[in-house]
Every structure is written in structure tokens, then in C-alpha cells.
Phi, psi and omega in degrees: 000121193298154177295308190312319171276358139312325182277315200287311186324288193336329189265001186268139163328168172287323197267320163334283190309329219267329193275315178289354146290325171293338202276325174280000174269325187278349165100358197263159207274125194289001178257015170280323176303293195276346160318316185303318167285351171277351194271297191306327175263004147294342181247124172309326168297154167280312185295324162317315178302311182292284185324332193264328191270334164290349152297299184318308169305320168306297210288312207281343181253337163077052180284170171277302200212138158241115179242140184238097191275123186248112201261152175317302190229219185266203188298125156098010159281163195270155197286146201269314198199137167276164156229116196218122175251122165231194203232145186269201156275349174261012170071353170275144159303141186211124185239125184243138194259140186233096203254145216013097179261107201235019167309151177287001166292295173320329168282350177261327177286345179285312190302315172290343162262017179288333159274026170061019164045238175132160167270135211230151177266136190273185195276334177267013170083001165261169179288128176242117179255174179226101151245121156004124167230115216244154190208110183042034175091014179219152193271098168310335166192224174191152155249129203244110170251126173262143178200176168281331177244168175299160208231327176005281193322334197251016193281301154354304171288347189273330189276310166296348167272346166282314164325317191275320199283335190268351165307308179272346156281346161310289199306315157310314187283322187298311176300325217238002171259166184271181202253287215290303192259000184061357189277166185309167171248176202298326194278027192231347184288319170307311174319299162305319183291266197330333191284321173288325170283336171265345161308318182064037178268050189255169179288144177303127170085346168321151161214156189262133169237140163260149202211127159251128187231140185239115183290139188287146171023087180268332179288342167301297166312305164280350154299294197285309191254340177117161185277332159307346171256356162281344204259328181300306169293343154306324212256333180276316188294285199314331194271346163295326182290316199295323200261330160303314185269144186268155195310328175274353158291146174255120195255136174218145157261111182285329176155151165051230178264045174242143187210146166236159187234153163218112186244178196238156156193174178290335194189180189281315178297347185267344189263344159294333179272317180308306208277324176305308168318310180301303187304311134003297195292300164260028095343306164300325190289122174269138181275124172291111163091302171269015161082221168261156199221133149231185189216151202243153184210132177218143194211138168210148190324143144237123193286159182309326189264349182268166210256154186309309185287336168310297179313314183295327189265338185268342167299322191287302183313320189284326172290320175309294185316304173296342173295325193270355190231062167090000194069160173060029186217157180244131180213147202236123195289353184258322184290309185308315180287312189301329164277024192049022139356303181273329186322314186275036171056064180308142192287163174293171168263203218265000165248140201299104161305164165316000000 
């Protein structure tokens, strides 16, 4: 490493100094490493971040394949998906997103990464190196680098990228979450909806549905018991949502007492059953001091070419119908339309569209 670069590295934060040291020892241009870090941390969308991370590592390491394994939650949870960057016969890299990758091989690799992985010889004769991605002391994923030559000298580089990625994911995740409940916030809804429509990761024959949930008489709760109890009700509703819906369903606090669920179900009756189960769960829960709280629900189908605001408007009309017909009920927009219940053009509900 040159004297000038060594002096510059001393002024960098420890992680960047480590990457700079790797770059200097290997003869790679140090600014190329830092430029790659700047490139992939430029993104605010997790899909784009994953794409850029794998591509940057593949180019820096001159790897044959770079695979990012991502885990849904804590230890033992299934692999959420794979993001794979590979070189084609023309020497160009391409990135593929593979949602819901719960195959046995990915589970084995994630378990192995918890033991720090390492460099191994693969069955096809290539070399592979597995590096865990840790956040708050637990493994949230792993990076697998494959190449034609031993990869031990890349360990510092890949480990550094894994640590930067984990820290950056934490920042992005925090910015996407509602501060009170930990559910996704309103401004991330459109991105989540577009991401799911593009992913193509539905179960065979499945459809997507958007539901709006509204706490009945919430203003009365705040006026009678105070905002601290109102916040506690919102927290409990969020907990009941997590307990009722599947891990793959996206849950949002849309603002105030309104929540959204972007869920997948085989058909309309199946979606209705899931939402009715949640409604009953809330009704039967005993809230401290307040007693019983109920929710009204409206939901609508999500078409492949729908705009988020369009689907929100349809679900909101079904919610408004529920509010005007006794509350504590679940209604589907398409069913109401087929019955002619909405032919008079009911007024929009309480959700402010974009």
C-alpha cells in the first residue's frame, strides 16, 4: 500500500479503513471500493439496494456468482428470498430477484452462516465463500460469493459490505416504520404495492386484496379516556394484526386510527374469512380500562394494472358502507357493486387519497 493511501486510510472510520486496506493490499484502486459503497447506499428502496449490493460485489471480486440470502425474521425463520447476480456467457452481469425462496439449500446455507461460513470447494469445482449478515447479534441473511479461484483474500471486503448493508437496512427499515406501532407507515404503501405486483410471487391461483381497517368510535375513546389510552388501543390493534395475518402480508398504519392490510388469498371468500377472523379477534379482546373495541373493514381486489389510489378508493367505499351499516363489520367492494349497493355513488370515506 502506498504511504499516501495509508495516511488517508488512517482518517477514515474503522470499517472504511479496513476496506481501504484490503483494496491497497490487493492492488485494486481504493476509490473503486469506496465508490461502490457510495453507489449501493445511494438507494432508498430495498429492492434497488439488494440489486446494487450484489452487482457491486460481483464486479469488485470478479466473481462468477454473488447471492444474497435474506431471512424474514429471527433465527429459524424461513428464507424470504434470494437476490442473485451472475455472469452470462458474454461476461456481463445480470441480477435476478427470487421471492419466497424457501428451498432446502438456502436454509442450509443460512444455518451454516450462523457458524461464520467460510471458504469451501463446491461440487462444480469452483470455490465458494459464505459470509453472514448480522443485525443486533442475530443473522438476518448471508452473502455467498462463487468464483474459479480461492476466495479467502476477499473475506475482509465481503464482511465489510455485509456490515454496511446490515446498518443501512436498519436505517431504511426505521424510516419505513410508524413510530408508535412499528407497522409500515403511509408513505411506503405505494412502493410496497408496486413491489408486490412486480414480484410475481403469488401462490398458484392466488389474488391480492387491499383492506382498510378503521377503529370504531375512536374519537370517543380519546375524549373519554385520554390520548394515552387511545395510543394503547392503537398498539393493541397493531399487535392483533400481526397475530391474525400471515407473515407475508404487508401491514400499515395509514394514519390516526386507520390501518391497511395488503394480503394474498386464493379468492374473495378466503380474503373475507381472514379479515372476519381479525375483526372477531379485536371484538373479543378485553382492552384495559376501556373494555371492548371494534373495527370496521372494507376491502377490494388488487388488479395487476391498478393504481394504488384507485384500489384505496374502492376499499374506502366498502369501509364507508360498513361504517354506515352498523360498524364492526366486513364488506367487499366488488360484492357490494354486484349487489347494486353502491350504485347511488356513496360519498368517499375517511381515507385521504394521494
